[in-house]
Amino acid sequence: MDVAIEEKTRTFIQVSEIWVPDGDTLIHGGGSYGDLGAFEAASVRESFALGEGLPGKAWAEGSPVVLKEFDGSYFKRTEVATEAGLTAAVAIPVFDGKTLMAVLVVLCGDDDEHVGAIEVWEETDKLLMLKDGYYGAAKHFEWVSRHTHFPIGQGLPGGVWSSDTPMLFRDLGAGYRFIRADSAGKAGLTTGLGLPVPVPDGATFVLTLLSARGTPIARRFEIWDARRQKVGKAGGAVLVDGVCERNGPLWTDENISAPRTAARNQGNIGKVLATGLPVIVSGTPKFTEGYDTMVALPIYGDGDIAHIVAWYV
């Protein structure tokens, strides 16, 4: 059985939280706050109307939203966030067709040590252009990214766009498929997760999470295929790709004949399948593969969950 990790490292994402619809507002649906107790206490009491605050803005705009500065913005918890050292956030809406299921919000701090990237790419004139992103201290990589675009099928964002499925890239600094490999290597970025973000108006958005060793977004990534033809009539999900800092590849061509599966209500992935909502689990390593926190995010397609992506810190 996996054991808890002894070495603790600072993570690029410091807070993850879920906001779920309750009538005409969004209410707190769980989260992971580490030792930021005051920010957690303020958050669980909060709610957001359509267009209000960061979760409400993602709901109203029907798209992912990056907010890189809280002061003077529409962010509602600025004072307590500043006291906690949080300076930037990304809101990711989860839509089933035109119905909002939840909004996942991740929050980061800004200093000279945190390196990583959370990017939102948007299709414009048959190219994916950077809508916005947060990069921490990776300033040169940010500059390169803002001057890069992707045709369909090219690079991690273009690959996700072409396949309409989540994708994992390893060894970003050396990978020939990663267009920004040179600048990624210099920034210390190692692993990239890309996923489509379906929205009601059919626009194309791709979210990329790029992780570095020193301040990782995650130490373990998983991609699950939840399309019914993969798991039979009962429904469920099959692990189709994954990588773990401790265990290496979680899925290979050699073990494809005996895939890892999850049924509805079986473990954390099964909870996502059963509820249709993101899941955040923290403080119980025996339920999170030995890690402190696990985030699982559903991606809808054709009226049901098509994929689930999960990351562990």
Short mmCIF file of C-alpha atoms in Angstrom, two decimals, residues 89-229:
data_model
loop_
_atom_site.label_atom_id
_atom_site.label_comp_id
_atom_site.label_asym_id
_atom_site.label_seq_id
_atom_site.Cartn_x
_atom_site.Cartn_y
_atom_site.Cartn_z
CA ALA A 89 -6.47 32.63 -9.60
CA VAL A 90 -7.98 30.69 -12.49
CA ALA A 91 -11.66 29.69 -12.66
CA ILE A 92 -12.61 26.66 -14.77
CA PRO A 93 -16.35 26.20 -15.41
CA VAL A 94 -17.71 22.68 -15.83
CA PHE A 95 -20.62 22.64 -18.26
CA ASP A 96 -22.83 19.76 -19.33
CA GLY A 97 -24.16 21.26 -22.52
CA LYS A 98 -25.65 24.58 -21.44
CA THR A 99 -25.99 23.56 -17.79
CA LEU A 100 -23.35 24.70 -15.32
CA MET A 101 -22.38 21.83 -13.02
CA ALA A 102 -19.64 23.57 -11.03
CA VAL A 103 -16.73 25.99 -11.16
CA LEU A 104 -13.28 24.83 -10.09
CA VAL A 105 -11.07 27.67 -8.83
CA VAL A 106 -7.33 27.33 -8.24
CA LEU A 107 -5.34 30.07 -6.49
CA CYS A 108 -1.61 30.76 -6.52
CA GLY A 109 0.89 33.02 -4.78
CA ASP A 110 3.50 35.16 -6.51
CA ASP A 111 7.18 35.19 -5.50
CA ASP A 112 10.62 34.59 -6.99
CA GLU A 113 10.48 30.82 -6.44
CA HIS A 114 7.16 29.58 -7.79
CA VAL A 115 7.52 28.35 -11.38
CA GLY A 116 4.78 26.75 -13.43
CA ALA A 117 2.01 27.67 -15.83
CA ILE A 118 -1.77 27.61 -15.98
CA GLU A 119 -2.81 28.67 -19.47
CA VAL A 120 -6.10 29.23 -21.28
CA TRP A 121 -5.95 28.95 -25.08
CA GLU A 122 -8.81 30.15 -27.29
CA GLU A 123 -9.50 29.43 -30.96
CA THR A 124 -9.36 32.56 -33.09
CA ASP A 125 -9.25 32.49 -36.89
CA LYS A 126 -8.43 28.75 -36.94
CA LEU A 127 -5.50 29.15 -34.53
CA LEU A 128 -5.23 28.70 -30.78
CA MET A 129 -4.09 31.97 -29.22
CA LEU A 130 -3.27 32.55 -25.58
CA LYS A 131 -6.33 34.10 -23.94
CA ASP A 132 -4.35 34.50 -20.73
CA GLY A 133 -2.17 32.60 -18.30
CA TYR A 134 -0.39 32.69 -14.98
CA TYR A 135 3.31 31.72 -14.92
CA GLY A 136 4.73 32.70 -11.54
CA ALA A 137 8.43 33.42 -11.89
CA ALA A 138 8.69 31.88 -15.40
CA LYS A 139 8.76 35.30 -17.08
CA HIS A 140 10.68 34.34 -20.23
CA PHE A 141 8.44 31.33 -20.80
CA GLU A 142 5.44 33.64 -20.38
CA TRP A 143 6.85 36.00 -23.03
CA VAL A 144 7.40 33.09 -25.44
CA SER A 145 3.88 31.78 -24.79
CA ARG A 146 2.29 35.15 -25.50
CA HIS A 147 4.04 35.18 -28.87
CA THR A 148 3.13 31.59 -29.82
CA HIS A 149 0.06 30.24 -31.56
CA PHE A 150 -0.99 26.70 -32.44
CA PRO A 151 -2.69 25.27 -35.51
CA ILE A 152 -4.91 22.28 -34.90
CA GLY A 153 -2.81 19.21 -34.05
CA GLN A 154 0.37 21.11 -33.15
CA GLY A 155 1.90 21.08 -29.69
CA LEU A 156 0.01 20.23 -26.51
CA PRO A 157 -2.82 22.78 -26.98
CA GLY A 158 -3.23 21.88 -30.66
CA GLY A 159 -3.17 18.16 -29.88
CA VAL A 160 -5.98 18.55 -27.37
CA TRP A 161 -7.93 20.65 -29.87
CA SER A 162 -7.51 18.04 -32.60
CA SER A 163 -8.42 15.01 -30.47
CA ASP A 164 -10.95 16.74 -28.20
CA THR A 165 -9.46 14.68 -25.38
CA PRO A 166 -7.08 15.38 -22.49
CA MET A 167 -3.38 14.76 -23.18
CA LEU A 168 -0.21 14.34 -21.11
CA PHE A 169 3.23 15.46 -22.30
CA ARG A 170 6.37 14.31 -20.47
CA ASP A 171 9.87 15.81 -20.49
CA LEU A 172 8.70 19.18 -21.78
CA GLY A 173 12.22 20.56 -22.04
CA ALA A 174 13.32 17.75 -24.34
CA GLY A 175 10.11 16.76 -26.07
CA TYR A 176 10.12 17.34 -29.80
CA ARG A 177 6.31 17.56 -29.77
CA PHE A 178 6.34 20.45 -27.29
CA ILE A 179 6.79 23.56 -29.41
CA ARG A 180 8.18 25.65 -26.54
CA ALA A 181 10.63 22.96 -25.38
CA ASP A 182 13.72 25.19 -25.18
CA SER A 183 12.13 27.85 -22.99
CA ALA A 184 10.29 25.19 -20.98
CA GLY A 185 13.59 23.46 -20.22
CA LYS A 186 15.17 26.71 -19.09
CA ALA A 187 12.18 27.38 -16.81
CA GLY A 188 12.40 23.89 -15.29
CA LEU A 189 9.01 22.76 -16.59
CA THR A 190 8.74 18.98 -16.84
CA THR A 191 5.17 17.71 -17.30
CA GLY A 192 2.17 19.14 -19.13
CA LEU A 193 -1.51 18.27 -18.87
CA GLY A 194 -3.87 19.69 -21.49
CA LEU A 195 -7.64 19.37 -21.51
CA PRO A 196 -10.58 20.72 -23.49
CA VAL A 197 -13.02 23.01 -21.67
CA PRO A 198 -16.49 22.61 -23.25
CA VAL A 199 -18.63 25.75 -23.12
CA PRO A 200 -22.28 26.43 -24.04
CA ASP A 201 -21.66 28.47 -27.20
CA GLY A 202 -19.36 25.83 -28.73
CA ALA A 203 -16.23 28.00 -28.68
CA THR A 204 -12.90 26.16 -28.39
CA PHE A 205 -10.94 26.52 -25.17
CA VAL A 206 -7.96 24.45 -24.03
CA LEU A 207 -6.56 24.56 -20.51
CA THR A 208 -2.91 23.58 -19.94
CA LEU A 209 -1.24 22.89 -16.59
CA LEU A 210 2.56 22.87 -16.83
CA SER A 211 4.40 21.57 -13.79
CA ALA A 212 7.96 22.12 -12.56
CA ARG A 213 9.90 19.91 -10.13
CA GLY A 214 10.64 22.59 -7.54
CA THR A 215 7.09 23.94 -7.23
CA PRO A 216 4.91 21.28 -8.86
CA ILE A 217 1.33 21.70 -9.90
CA ALA A 218 1.15 17.97 -9.20
CA ARG A 219 3.35 14.92 -8.59
CA ARG A 220 0.87 12.55 -10.18
CA PHE A 221 -1.44 13.01 -13.17
CA GLU A 222 -4.19 10.68 -14.42
CA ILE A 223 -6.49 10.68 -17.45
CA TRP A 224 -9.61 8.51 -17.32
CA ASP A 225 -11.87 7.67 -20.27
CA ALA A 226 -15.50 7.57 -19.12
CA ARG A 227 -17.18 7.00 -22.48
CA ARG A 228 -19.56 4.09 -22.16
CA GLN A 229 -18.20 2.03 -25.03
#
